[in-house]
PDB file of C-alpha atoms in Angstrom:
ATOM      1  CA  MET A 198      11.397  -7.716 -25.967  1.00 46.00           C
ATOM      2  CA  HIS A 199       8.267  -9.237 -24.422  1.00 55.00           C
ATOM      3  CA  GLU A 200       8.865 -12.718 -23.030  1.00 63.00           C
ATOM      4  CA  HIS A 201       6.144 -15.196 -23.937  1.00 73.00           C
ATOM      5  CA  LYS A 202       4.904 -18.108 -21.873  1.00 94.00           C
ATOM      6  CA  LEU A 203       4.383 -21.371 -23.708  1.00 96.00           C
ATOM      7  CA  GLY A 204       1.618 -23.908 -23.259  1.00 96.00           C
ATOM      8  CA  VAL A 205       0.884 -27.174 -25.067  1.00 97.00           C
ATOM      9  CA  VAL A 206      -2.349 -28.770 -26.271  1.00 97.00           C
ATOM     10  CA  ALA A 207      -2.044 -32.430 -27.276  1.00 96.00           C
ATOM     11  CA  ILE A 208      -4.991 -34.390 -28.637  1.00 95.00           C
ATOM     12  CA  GLY A 209      -5.420 -38.126 -29.076  1.00 91.00           C
ATOM     13  CA  ARG A 210      -7.614 -41.172 -29.332  1.00 89.00           C
ATOM     14  CA  ASN A 211      -6.277 -44.647 -28.472  1.00 88.00           C
ATOM     15  CA  GLU A 212      -2.673 -43.724 -29.291  1.00 89.00           C
ATOM     16  CA  GLY A 213      -1.174 -45.905 -26.530  1.00 88.00           C
ATOM     17  CA  GLU A 214       2.632 -45.926 -26.549  1.00 89.00           C
ATOM     18  CA  ARG A 215       2.681 -43.181 -29.196  1.00 92.00           C
ATOM     19  CA  LEU A 216       0.957 -40.858 -26.727  1.00 93.00           C
ATOM     20  CA  ARG A 217       3.441 -41.776 -24.009  1.00 93.00           C
ATOM     21  CA  ARG A 218       6.339 -40.796 -26.275  1.00 94.00           C
ATOM     22  CA  CYS A 219       4.511 -37.583 -27.174  1.00 95.00           C
ATOM     23  CA  LEU A 220       3.960 -36.465 -23.592  1.00 95.00           C
ATOM     24  CA  LEU A 221       7.410 -37.496 -22.405  1.00 95.00           C
ATOM     25  CA  SER A 222       8.890 -35.237 -25.106  1.00 95.00           C
ATOM     26  CA  LEU A 223       6.935 -32.320 -23.615  1.00 94.00           C
ATOM     27  CA  LEU A 224       6.811 -32.900 -19.858  1.00 91.00           C
ATOM     28  CA  PRO A 225       8.250 -31.664 -17.538  1.00 83.00           C
ATOM     29  CA  ALA A 226       9.800 -29.039 -19.857  1.00 87.00           C
ATOM     30  CA  VAL A 227       6.349 -27.463 -20.377  1.00 93.00           C
ATOM     31  CA  PRO A 228       4.247 -27.831 -17.209  1.00 90.00           C
ATOM     32  CA  ALA A 229       1.355 -26.001 -18.907  1.00 94.00           C
ATOM     33  CA  THR A 230       0.391 -29.064 -20.957  1.00 95.00           C
ATOM     34  CA  VAL A 231      -3.201 -30.109 -21.603  1.00 96.00           C
ATOM     35  CA  TYR A 232      -4.132 -33.461 -23.113  1.00 96.00           C
ATOM     36  CA  VAL A 233      -7.589 -33.764 -24.693  1.00 96.00           C
ATOM     37  CA  ASP A 234      -8.834 -37.323 -25.046  1.00 91.00           C
ATOM     38  CA  SER A 235     -11.545 -38.223 -27.522  1.00 87.00           C
ATOM     39  CA  GLY A 236     -13.153 -41.390 -26.249  1.00 86.00           C
ATOM     40  CA  SER A 237     -10.071 -43.580 -25.853  1.00 86.00           C
ATOM     41  CA  THR A 238     -10.568 -47.082 -24.485  1.00 88.00           C
ATOM     42  CA  ASP A 239      -6.885 -47.861 -23.896  1.00 90.00           C
ATOM     43  CA  GLY A 240      -6.345 -45.909 -20.669  1.00 89.00           C
ATOM     44  CA  SER A 241      -4.815 -42.896 -22.410  1.00 89.00           C
ATOM     45  CA  SER A 242      -6.414 -40.373 -20.062  1.00 91.00           C
ATOM     46  CA  GLN A 243      -5.051 -42.024 -16.926  1.00 92.00           C
ATOM     47  CA  MET A 244      -1.605 -42.420 -18.458  1.00 92.00           C
ATOM     48  CA  ALA A 245      -1.524 -38.726 -19.406  1.00 92.00           C
ATOM     49  CA  ALA A 246      -2.585 -37.713 -15.913  1.00 92.00           C
ATOM     50  CA  ASP A 247       0.080 -39.946 -14.374  1.00 92.00           C
ATOM     51  CA  LEU A 248       2.702 -38.246 -16.545  1.00 92.00           C
ATOM     52  CA  GLY A 249       1.638 -34.808 -15.277  1.00 92.00           C
ATOM     53  CA  ALA A 250      -0.633 -33.439 -17.995  1.00 93.00           C
ATOM     54  CA  VAL A 251      -3.921 -31.685 -17.349  1.00 94.00           C
ATOM     55  CA  VAL A 252      -6.461 -34.090 -18.836  1.00 94.00           C
ATOM     56  CA  VAL A 253      -9.750 -33.192 -20.499  1.00 93.00           C
ATOM     57  CA  ASP A 254     -12.095 -35.966 -21.616  1.00 91.00           C
ATOM     58  CA  LEU A 255     -14.059 -34.604 -24.542  1.00 88.00           C
ATOM     59  CA  ASP A 256     -17.835 -34.833 -24.276  1.00 86.00           C
ATOM     60  CA  MET A 257     -18.569 -37.596 -26.780  1.00 80.00           C
ATOM     61  CA  SER A 258     -22.307 -36.896 -26.839  1.00 81.00           C
ATOM     62  CA  GLN A 259     -21.389 -34.299 -29.464  1.00 82.00           C
ATOM     63  CA  PRO A 260     -19.655 -35.216 -32.746  1.00 81.00           C
ATOM     64  CA  PHE A 261     -15.904 -35.464 -32.260  1.00 86.00           C
ATOM     65  CA  THR A 262     -13.505 -33.500 -34.454  1.00 91.00           C
ATOM     66  CA  ALA A 263      -9.832 -32.692 -33.998  1.00 92.00           C
ATOM     67  CA  ALA A 264     -10.757 -29.013 -34.373  1.00 94.00           C
ATOM     68  CA  ARG A 265     -13.199 -29.232 -31.473  1.00 94.00           C
ATOM     69  CA  ALA A 266     -10.622 -31.081 -29.363  1.00 94.00           C
ATOM     70  CA  ARG A 267      -8.008 -28.373 -29.974  1.00 96.00           C
ATOM     71  CA  ASN A 268     -10.443 -25.556 -29.159  1.00 97.00           C
ATOM     72  CA  THR A 269     -11.471 -27.349 -25.973  1.00 95.00           C
ATOM     73  CA  GLY A 270      -7.836 -27.880 -25.035  1.00 96.00           C
ATOM     74  CA  LEU A 271      -6.969 -24.244 -25.606  1.00 97.00           C
ATOM     75  CA  ARG A 272      -9.854 -23.062 -23.422  1.00 96.00           C
ATOM     76  CA  GLN A 273      -8.762 -25.372 -20.623  1.00 96.00           C
ATOM     77  CA  LEU A 274      -5.137 -24.313 -21.046  1.00 97.00           C
ATOM     78  CA  LEU A 275      -5.999 -20.631 -20.669  1.00 96.00           C
ATOM     79  CA  GLN A 276      -8.298 -21.332 -17.758  1.00 95.00           C
ATOM     80  CA  ARG A 277      -5.558 -23.173 -15.867  1.00 95.00           C
ATOM     81  CA  PHE A 278      -2.637 -21.072 -17.103  1.00 95.00           C
ATOM     82  CA  PRO A 279      -4.028 -17.625 -18.007  1.00 94.00           C
ATOM     83  CA  ASP A 280      -0.582 -16.119 -18.660  1.00 94.00           C
ATOM     84  CA  VAL A 281       0.111 -18.435 -21.632  1.00 96.00           C
ATOM     85  CA  THR A 282       0.626 -16.419 -24.828  1.00 96.00           C
ATOM     86  CA  LEU A 283       1.942 -19.122 -27.192  1.00 97.00           C
ATOM     87  CA  VAL A 284       0.492 -22.602 -27.683  1.00 97.00           C
ATOM     88  CA  GLN A 285       2.086 -25.618 -29.318  1.00 98.00           C
ATOM     89  CA  PHE A 286      -0.545 -27.917 -30.805  1.00 98.00           C
ATOM     90  CA  VAL A 287       0.551 -31.511 -31.294  1.00 96.00           C
ATOM     91  CA  ASP A 288      -1.177 -34.734 -32.278  1.00 94.00           C
ATOM     92  CA  GLY A 289      -0.863 -37.609 -29.824  1.00 92.00           C
ATOM     93  CA  ASP A 290       0.925 -39.813 -32.369  1.00 91.00           C
ATOM     94  CA  CYS A 291       3.811 -37.320 -32.650  1.00 94.00           C
ATOM     95  CA  GLU A 292       6.971 -36.909 -30.593  1.00 95.00           C
ATOM     96  CA  MET A 293       8.454 -33.428 -30.219  1.00 95.00           C
ATOM     97  CA  VAL A 294      12.034 -33.081 -31.463  1.00 96.00           C
ATOM     98  CA  PRO A 295      14.432 -31.565 -28.886  1.00 95.00           C
ATOM     99  CA  GLY A 296      15.098 -27.878 -29.493  1.00 95.00           C
ATOM    100  CA  TRP A 297      11.947 -27.186 -31.502  1.00 96.00           C
ATOM    101  CA  LEU A 298       9.942 -25.494 -28.749  1.00 96.00           C
ATOM    102  CA  GLN A 299      12.741 -23.067 -27.976  1.00 95.00           C
ATOM    103  CA  ALA A 300      13.381 -22.225 -31.643  1.00 96.00           C
ATOM    104  CA  ALA A 301       9.694 -21.745 -32.446  1.00 97.00           C
ATOM    105  CA  SER A 302       9.078 -19.598 -29.362  1.00 96.00           C
ATOM    106  CA  LEU A 303      12.051 -17.409 -30.254  1.00 96.00           C
ATOM    107  CA  PHE A 304      10.791 -16.985 -33.823  1.00 97.00           C
ATOM    108  CA  LEU A 305       7.332 -15.824 -32.735  1.00 96.00           C
ATOM    109  CA  THR A 306       8.861 -13.528 -30.123  1.00 95.00           C
ATOM    110  CA  GLN A 307      11.049 -11.897 -32.780  1.00 95.00           C
ATOM    111  CA  HIS A 308       8.347 -11.781 -35.480  1.00 96.00           C
ATOM    112  CA  PRO A 309       5.198 -10.148 -34.064  1.00 95.00           C
ATOM    113  CA  THR A 310       3.425 -10.171 -37.451  1.00 97.00           C
ATOM    114  CA  HIS A 311       3.435 -13.986 -37.554  1.00 98.00           C
ATOM    115  CA  ALA A 312       0.643 -16.003 -35.957  1.00 98.00           C
ATOM    116  CA  VAL A 313       1.898 -19.510 -36.715  1.00 98.00           C
ATOM    117  CA  VAL A 314       5.235 -21.230 -37.062  1.00 98.00           C
ATOM    118  CA  CYS A 315       5.790 -24.854 -38.007  1.00 97.00           C
ATOM    119  CA  GLY A 316       8.740 -27.034 -38.932  1.00 96.00           C
ATOM    120  CA  ARG A 317       9.478 -30.373 -40.561  1.00 96.00           C
ATOM    121  CA  ARG A 318       7.229 -33.196 -39.466  1.00 96.00           C
ATOM    122  CA  ARG A 319       8.892 -36.505 -40.265  1.00 95.00           C
ATOM    123  CA  GLU A 320       7.505 -39.990 -40.431  1.00 94.00           C
ATOM    124  CA  ARG A 321       9.093 -42.227 -37.787  1.00 91.00           C
ATOM    125  CA  TYR A 322       9.239 -45.348 -39.976  1.00 92.00           C
ATOM    126  CA  PRO A 323       9.167 -44.266 -43.640  1.00 93.00           C
ATOM    127  CA  GLU A 324      11.016 -47.409 -44.696  1.00 94.00           C
ATOM    128  CA  ARG A 325       8.327 -49.782 -43.437  1.00 94.00           C
ATOM    129  CA  THR A 326       5.657 -49.127 -46.071  1.00 95.00           C
ATOM    130  CA  ILE A 327       5.262 -47.061 -49.229  1.00 95.00           C
ATOM    131  CA  TYR A 328       2.347 -45.293 -47.543  1.00 95.00           C
ATOM    132  CA  ASN A 329       4.502 -44.121 -44.645  1.00 95.00           C
ATOM    133  CA  ALA A 330       7.123 -42.965 -47.159  1.00 94.00           C
ATOM    134  CA  MET A 331       4.503 -40.942 -49.047  1.00 94.00           C
ATOM    135  CA  CYS A 332       3.431 -39.281 -45.799  1.00 93.00           C
ATOM    136  CA  ASP A 333       7.026 -38.271 -45.127  1.00 94.00           C
ATOM    137  CA  GLU A 334       7.345 -36.772 -48.618  1.00 93.00           C
ATOM    138  CA  GLU A 335       3.995 -34.977 -48.298  1.00 91.00           C
ATOM    139  CA  TRP A 336       5.224 -33.097 -45.230  1.00 91.00           C
ATOM    140  CA  ASP A 337       8.380 -31.797 -46.946  1.00 91.00           C
ATOM    141  CA  THR A 338       6.852 -28.441 -47.818  1.00 91.00           C
ATOM    142  CA  PRO A 339       8.699 -25.222 -48.799  1.00 92.00           C
ATOM    143  CA  VAL A 340      10.549 -23.267 -46.118  1.00 95.00           C
ATOM    144  CA  GLY A 341       9.651 -19.643 -45.414  1.00 96.00           C
ATOM    145  CA  ASP A 342       6.358 -17.775 -45.341  1.00 97.00           C
ATOM    146  CA  THR A 343       3.645 -20.159 -46.445  1.00 96.00           C
ATOM    147  CA  GLN A 344      -0.115 -20.602 -46.771  1.00 95.00           C
ATOM    148  CA  ALA A 345      -0.825 -23.151 -44.059  1.00 94.00           C
ATOM    149  CA  CYS A 346       0.478 -25.512 -41.396  1.00 94.00           C
ATOM    150  CA  GLY A 347      -0.455 -29.024 -40.304  1.00 91.00           C
ATOM    151  CA  GLY A 348      -1.716 -30.401 -37.009  1.00 91.00           C
ATOM    152  CA  ASP A 349       1.624 -29.750 -35.292  1.00 95.00           C
ATOM    153  CA  ALA A 350       2.347 -26.019 -35.053  1.00 97.00           C
ATOM    154  CA  MET A 351       3.040 -23.249 -32.570  1.00 97.00           C
ATOM    155  CA  MET A 352       0.522 -20.399 -32.572  1.00 98.00           C
ATOM    156  CA  ARG A 353       0.043 -17.020 -30.998  1.00 97.00           C
ATOM    157  CA  VAL A 354      -2.919 -17.116 -28.589  1.00 97.00           C
ATOM    158  CA  GLU A 355      -3.833 -13.518 -29.410  1.00 96.00           C
ATOM    159  CA  ALA A 356      -4.204 -14.387 -33.101  1.00 97.00           C
ATOM    160  CA  LEU A 357      -6.235 -17.526 -32.407  1.00 97.00           C
ATOM    161  CA  GLN A 358      -8.665 -15.608 -30.223  1.00 96.00           C
ATOM    162  CA  ALA A 359      -9.001 -12.864 -32.846  1.00 96.00           C
ATOM    163  CA  VAL A 360     -10.375 -15.378 -35.400  1.00 97.00           C
ATOM    164  CA  SER A 361     -12.292 -17.528 -32.855  1.00 96.00           C
ATOM    165  CA  GLY A 362      -9.952 -20.502 -33.164  1.00 96.00           C
ATOM    166  CA  TYR A 363     -10.565 -23.600 -35.237  1.00 97.00           C
ATOM    167  CA  ARG A 364     -13.890 -24.285 -36.923  1.00 95.00           C
ATOM    168  CA  ASP A 365     -15.374 -26.903 -34.564  1.00 92.00           C
ATOM    169  CA  GLY A 366     -17.418 -28.778 -37.151  1.00 90.00           C
ATOM    170  CA  MET A 367     -14.666 -29.420 -39.708  1.00 92.00           C
ATOM    171  CA  ILE A 368     -13.760 -33.112 -39.802  1.00 90.00           C
ATOM    172  CA  ALA A 369     -10.736 -32.600 -42.074  1.00 92.00           C
ATOM    173  CA  GLY A 370      -8.518 -29.762 -43.270  1.00 93.00           C
ATOM    174  CA  GLU A 371      -9.119 -27.653 -40.181  1.00 95.00           C
ATOM    175  CA  GLU A 372      -5.550 -26.285 -39.995  1.00 96.00           C
ATOM    176  CA  PRO A 373      -5.383 -24.823 -43.536  1.00 96.00           C
ATOM    177  CA  GLU A 374      -8.877 -23.365 -43.070  1.00 97.00           C
ATOM    178  CA  LEU A 375      -7.772 -21.706 -39.829  1.00 97.00           C
ATOM    179  CA  CYS A 376      -4.618 -20.402 -41.524  1.00 97.00           C
ATOM    180  CA  PHE A 377      -6.732 -18.972 -44.344  1.00 97.00           C
ATOM    181  CA  ARG A 378      -8.750 -16.936 -41.838  1.00 98.00           C
ATOM    182  CA  LEU A 379      -5.597 -15.852 -40.029  1.00 98.00           C
ATOM    183  CA  ARG A 380      -4.077 -14.639 -43.293  1.00 97.00           C
ATOM    184  CA  GLN A 381      -7.293 -12.830 -44.173  1.00 96.00           C
ATOM    185  CA  ALA A 382      -6.971 -11.046 -40.828  1.00 96.00           C
ATOM    186  CA  GLY A 383      -3.448  -9.897 -41.718  1.00 96.00           C
ATOM    187  CA  TRP A 384      -1.371 -12.515 -39.908  1.00 98.00           C
ATOM    188  CA  ARG A 385       1.456 -14.509 -41.480  1.00 97.00           C
ATOM    189  CA  ILE A 386       2.380 -18.220 -41.394  1.00 98.00           C
ATOM    190  CA  HIS A 387       5.993 -19.442 -41.482  1.00 98.00           C
ATOM    191  CA  ARG A 388       7.781 -22.744 -41.823  1.00 98.00           C
ATOM    192  CA  LEU A 389      11.262 -23.011 -40.313  1.00 97.00           C
ATOM    193  CA  ASP A 390      13.916 -25.273 -41.784  1.00 96.00           C
ATOM    194  CA  LEU A 391      14.042 -27.278 -38.554  1.00 97.00           C
ATOM    195  CA  GLU A 392      12.930 -30.699 -37.384  1.00 96.00           C
ATOM    196  CA  MET A 393       9.710 -30.373 -35.397  1.00 97.00           C
ATOM    197  CA  THR A 394       8.024 -33.726 -34.736  1.00 96.00           C
ATOM    198  CA  LEU A 395       8.272 -37.449 -35.443  1.00 95.00           C
ATOM    199  CA  HIS A 396       4.955 -38.875 -36.577  1.00 93.00           C
ATOM    200  CA  ASP A 397       3.847 -42.500 -36.540  1.00 88.00           C
ATOM    201  CA  ALA A 398       1.288 -42.878 -39.336  1.00 87.00           C
ATOM    202  CA  ASN A 399       1.429 -46.678 -39.207  1.00 87.00           C
ATOM    203  CA  ILE A 400      -0.272 -47.045 -42.604  1.00 93.00           C
ATOM    204  CA  THR A 401       0.270 -50.630 -43.714  1.00 94.00           C
ATOM    205  CA  ARG A 402      -2.613 -51.234 -46.143  1.00 95.00           C
ATOM    206  CA  LEU A 403      -3.943 -49.663 -49.316  1.00 96.00           C
ATOM    207  CA  GLY A 404      -7.329 -49.303 -47.632  1.00 96.00           C
ATOM    208  CA  GLN A 405      -5.879 -47.040 -44.948  1.00 96.00           C
ATOM    209  CA  TRP A 406      -4.220 -44.852 -47.573  1.00 96.00           C
ATOM    210  CA  TRP A 407      -7.505 -44.686 -49.464  1.00 97.00           C
ATOM    211  CA  VAL A 408      -9.472 -43.536 -46.406  1.00 96.00           C
ATOM    212  CA  ARG A 409      -6.822 -40.923 -45.605  1.00 95.00           C
ATOM    213  CA  THR A 410      -7.108 -39.620 -49.183  1.00 97.00           C
ATOM    214  CA  VAL A 411     -10.922 -39.587 -48.956  1.00 97.00           C
ATOM    215  CA  ARG A 412     -10.437 -37.298 -45.973  1.00 95.00           C
ATOM    216  CA  SER A 413      -8.307 -34.969 -48.112  1.00 96.00           C
ATOM    217  CA  GLY A 414     -11.038 -34.796 -50.743  1.00 97.00           C
ATOM    218  CA  HIS A 415     -13.582 -33.968 -48.051  1.00 96.00           C
ATOM    219  CA  ALA A 416     -11.320 -31.147 -46.842  1.00 96.00           C
ATOM    220  CA  PHE A 417     -10.868 -29.742 -50.370  1.00 97.00           C
ATOM    221  CA  ALA A 418     -14.619 -29.742 -50.978  1.00 97.00           C
ATOM    222  CA  GLU A 419     -15.475 -28.088 -47.674  1.00 96.00           C
ATOM    223  CA  GLY A 420     -12.698 -25.527 -47.967  1.00 96.00           C
ATOM    224  CA  ALA A 421     -13.843 -24.573 -51.464  1.00 97.00           C
ATOM    225  CA  TRP A 422     -17.454 -24.396 -50.252  1.00 96.00           C
ATOM    226  CA  LEU A 423     -16.534 -22.078 -47.398  1.00 96.00           C
ATOM    227  CA  HIS A 424     -13.957 -19.821 -49.040  1.00 97.00           C
ATOM    228  CA  GLY A 425     -13.912 -20.615 -52.758  1.00 95.00           C
ATOM    229  CA  SER A 426     -15.395 -17.243 -53.660  1.00 95.00           C
ATOM    230  CA  SER A 427     -12.489 -15.378 -52.052  1.00 95.00           C
ATOM    231  CA  PRO A 428      -9.859 -13.769 -54.314  1.00 94.00           C
ATOM    232  CA  GLU A 429      -7.538 -16.617 -53.353  1.00 94.00           C
ATOM    233  CA  ARG A 430     -10.092 -19.186 -54.580  1.00 96.00           C
ATOM    234  CA  PHE A 431      -9.248 -21.327 -51.582  1.00 96.00           C
ATOM    235  CA  TRP A 432      -8.962 -25.025 -52.562  1.00 97.00           C
ATOM    236  CA  VAL A 433     -11.129 -24.542 -55.657  1.00 97.00           C
ATOM    237  CA  ARG A 434      -8.498 -25.999 -57.971  1.00 96.00           C
ATOM    238  CA  GLU A 435      -7.968 -29.059 -55.766  1.00 96.00           C
ATOM    239  CA  ALA A 436     -11.706 -29.694 -55.502  1.00 97.00           C
ATOM    240  CA  ARG A 437     -12.237 -29.276 -59.239  1.00 97.00           C
ATOM    241  CA  ARG A 438      -9.464 -31.724 -60.049  1.00 96.00           C
ATOM    242  CA  ALA A 439     -11.095 -34.326 -57.826  1.00 97.00           C
ATOM    243  CA  TRP A 440     -14.448 -33.841 -59.537  1.00 97.00           C
ATOM    244  CA  LEU A 441     -12.922 -33.912 -63.017  1.00 96.00           C
ATOM    245  CA  TRP A 442     -10.744 -37.007 -62.694  1.00 96.00           C
ATOM    246  CA  GLY A 443     -12.809 -38.903 -60.143  1.00 96.00           C
ATOM    247  CA  VAL A 444     -16.381 -38.226 -61.265  1.00 95.00           C
ATOM    248  CA  LEU A 445     -16.914 -36.326 -64.531  1.00 95.00           C
ATOM    249  CA  LEU A 446     -14.511 -38.278 -66.741  1.00 94.00           C
ATOM    250  CA  PRO A 447     -15.588 -41.731 -65.467  1.00 93.00           C
ATOM    251  CA  ALA A 448     -19.237 -40.747 -65.902  1.00 92.00           C
ATOM    252  CA  SER A 449     -18.518 -39.492 -69.413  1.00 91.00           C
ATOM    253  CA  ILE A 450     -16.797 -42.756 -70.305  1.00 90.00           C
ATOM    254  CA  VAL A 451     -19.729 -44.825 -69.073  1.00 89.00           C
ATOM    255  CA  LEU A 452     -22.197 -42.610 -70.928  1.00 88.00           C
ATOM    256  CA  ALA A 453     -20.134 -42.776 -74.107  1.00 86.00           C
ATOM    257  CA  ALA A 454     -19.941 -46.569 -73.814  1.00 84.00           C
ATOM    258  CA  LEU A 455     -23.731 -46.748 -73.634  1.00 82.00           C
ATOM    259  CA  LEU A 456     -24.251 -44.419 -76.580  1.00 80.00           C
ATOM    260  CA  ALA A 457     -21.214 -44.971 -78.804  1.00 69.00           C
ATOM    261  CA  GLY A 458     -18.553 -47.498 -77.867  1.00 66.00           C
ATOM    262  CA  ALA A 459     -15.677 -46.037 -79.895  1.00 68.00           C
ATOM    263  CA  SER A 460     -15.775 -42.639 -78.217  1.00 76.00           C
ATOM    264  CA  ALA A 461     -15.612 -44.326 -74.815  1.00 80.00           C
ATOM    265  CA  ALA A 462     -12.234 -45.815 -75.671  1.00 80.00           C
ATOM    266  CA  ILE A 463     -10.955 -42.404 -76.742  1.00 83.00           C
ATOM    267  CA  LEU A 464     -12.081 -40.837 -73.469  1.00 85.00           C
ATOM    268  CA  ALA A 465     -10.634 -43.701 -71.437  1.00 87.00           C
ATOM    269  CA  ALA A 466      -7.250 -43.111 -73.094  1.00 90.00           C
ATOM    270  CA  ILE A 467      -7.039 -39.789 -71.252  1.00 93.00           C
ATOM    271  CA  TYR A 468      -6.074 -41.640 -68.068  1.00 95.00           C
ATOM    272  CA  PRO A 469      -2.898 -43.342 -69.388  1.00 94.00           C
ATOM    273  CA  VAL A 470      -1.943 -40.079 -71.087  1.00 94.00           C
ATOM    274  CA  GLN A 471      -2.334 -38.260 -67.767  1.00 94.00           C
ATOM    275  CA  TRP A 472      -0.351 -40.981 -65.990  1.00 95.00           C
ATOM    276  CA  ILE A 473       2.511 -40.551 -68.479  1.00 96.00           C
ATOM    277  CA  ARG A 474       2.407 -36.780 -68.033  1.00 95.00           C
ATOM    278  CA  LEU A 475       2.615 -37.159 -64.254  1.00 95.00           C
ATOM    279  CA  LEU A 476       5.430 -39.683 -64.612  1.00 95.00           C
ATOM    280  CA  LEU A 477       7.472 -37.332 -66.795  1.00 95.00           C
ATOM    281  CA  ARG A 478       6.946 -34.534 -64.290  1.00 94.00           C
ATOM    282  CA  SER A 479       7.714 -36.510 -61.138  1.00 91.00           C
ATOM    283  CA  GLY A 480      10.071 -39.187 -62.431  1.00 92.00           C
ATOM    284  CA  SER A 481       8.413 -41.621 -60.024  1.00 93.00           C
ATOM    285  CA  LEU A 482       6.204 -44.570 -60.979  1.00 94.00           C
ATOM    286  CA  ARG A 483       4.834 -44.673 -57.448  1.00 94.00           C
ATOM    287  CA  GLU A 484       4.025 -40.971 -57.229  1.00 94.00           C
ATOM    288  CA  SER A 485       2.355 -40.764 -60.639  1.00 95.00           C
ATOM    289  CA  SER A 486       0.277 -43.890 -59.978  1.00 96.00           C
ATOM    290  CA  PHE A 487      -0.937 -42.828 -56.544  1.00 97.00           C
ATOM    291  CA  MET A 488      -1.591 -39.247 -57.653  1.00 96.00           C
ATOM    292  CA  LEU A 489      -3.948 -40.516 -60.340  1.00 96.00           C
ATOM    293  CA  LEU A 490      -5.570 -43.162 -58.146  1.00 97.00           C
ATOM    294  CA  GLY A 491      -5.954 -40.618 -55.370  1.00 97.00           C
ATOM    295  CA  LYS A 492      -8.304 -38.483 -57.462  1.00 97.00           C
ATOM    296  CA  PHE A 493     -10.971 -41.197 -57.168  1.00 97.00           C
ATOM    297  CA  ALA A 494     -10.594 -41.253 -53.382  1.00 97.00           C
ATOM    298  CA  GLU A 495     -10.675 -37.443 -53.246  1.00 97.00           C
ATOM    299  CA  ALA A 496     -13.834 -37.454 -55.359  1.00 97.00           C
ATOM    300  CA  GLN A 497     -15.423 -39.861 -52.884  1.00 97.00           C
ATOM    301  CA  GLY A 498     -14.552 -37.461 -50.074  1.00 96.00           C
ATOM    302  CA  ALA A 499     -15.980 -34.494 -51.996  1.00 96.00           C
ATOM    303  CA  MET A 500     -19.229 -36.356 -52.619  1.00 96.00           C
ATOM    304  CA  LYS A 501     -19.335 -37.354 -48.971  1.00 94.00           C
ATOM    305  CA  PHE A 502     -19.103 -33.728 -47.892  1.00 95.00           C
ATOM    306  CA  HIS A 503     -21.774 -32.437 -50.243  1.00 94.00           C
ATOM    307  CA  LEU A 504     -24.191 -35.298 -49.546  1.00 93.00           C
ATOM    308  CA  SER A 505     -23.831 -34.685 -45.823  1.00 90.00           C
ATOM    309  CA  ARG A 506     -24.284 -30.956 -46.332  1.00 90.00           C
ATOM    310  CA  LEU A 507     -27.461 -31.433 -48.363  1.00 90.00           C
ATOM    311  CA  ARG A 508     -28.905 -33.904 -45.881  1.00 88.00           C
ATOM    312  CA  GLY A 509     -28.016 -31.695 -42.947  1.00 82.00           C
ATOM    313  CA  GLY A 510     -26.945 -34.712 -40.929  1.00 71.00           C
ATOM    314  CA  THR A 511     -24.227 -35.125 -38.330  1.00 70.00           C
ATOM    315  CA  ARG A 512     -20.764 -35.521 -39.780  1.00 73.00           C
ATOM    316  CA  HIS A 513     -18.297 -37.938 -38.236  1.00 77.00           C
ATOM    317  CA  ILE A 514     -14.525 -38.018 -38.490  1.00 79.00           C
ATOM    318  CA  ILE A 515     -12.863 -40.111 -41.172  1.00 79.00           C
ATOM    319  CA  GLU A 516     -10.344 -42.358 -39.387  1.00 80.00           C
ATOM    320  CA  TYR A 517      -7.718 -44.389 -41.230  1.00 80.00           C
ATOM    321  CA  LYS A 518      -6.123 -46.057 -38.181  1.00 74.00           C
TER     322      LYS A 518
END
């Protein structure tokens, strides 16, 4: 069986102590580690270099995206370590769980039809805020062959090169979009029932959660725009739900109020009915409330994408930290 060599690409921006924990969980176990910094002002690049990582400072004269940072990191990794065949991508606010790299490498070695393997990303402090807890629940996805991975995942270099890597210009949802193209090319994605990384979302305010959800809506809209006509109808349902609950229904209620007040009340009643339906399905007041509220934030993200697309302007990342 062919033995693979592993490399790591970590990306970050002003992650401070979180980045230190990230790199210490990787070095010196994986000497082929590249850290890509995106305009940090907290000394992250120097700290990463001191810890032994190969450091790349992203050219900030071009719009920054996590996708572009990962592609840049992979190119530098292969330039410095050309025999690398597997790459672990990790965000700088994540710490690698002991044993994951070995288990993931073994899986890809034994399963040549798979391009990507991921595991369970956990929130480091889910008890601190309801937003952190929701992040932790969001990452508890089904085990086995799956549609997509998140920012932390191990990938086969051969497969990445075959589909030209991440889409540089995507400011959100770049991993599922990459996985879509990999699956279209015949590769498979798998999630192991193993701990992979500890993530520090550090979301303490409703505003941060809102911005993070706006980013999701942007990703749904762009994914549907790019691949919605495929047989899979990639992210069409998610994008349509955002438009329906976050734009079309509110607009209909306002219009009905202007034309005929009674019908506006009937339309507005759809929201509490939907909230009750979600509550009965989830059994959680928190989940049903935030799922409904989130549709307005997702709609904002969808509008943001399409307005930017129509204007043809430069798109900038949506940061919640």
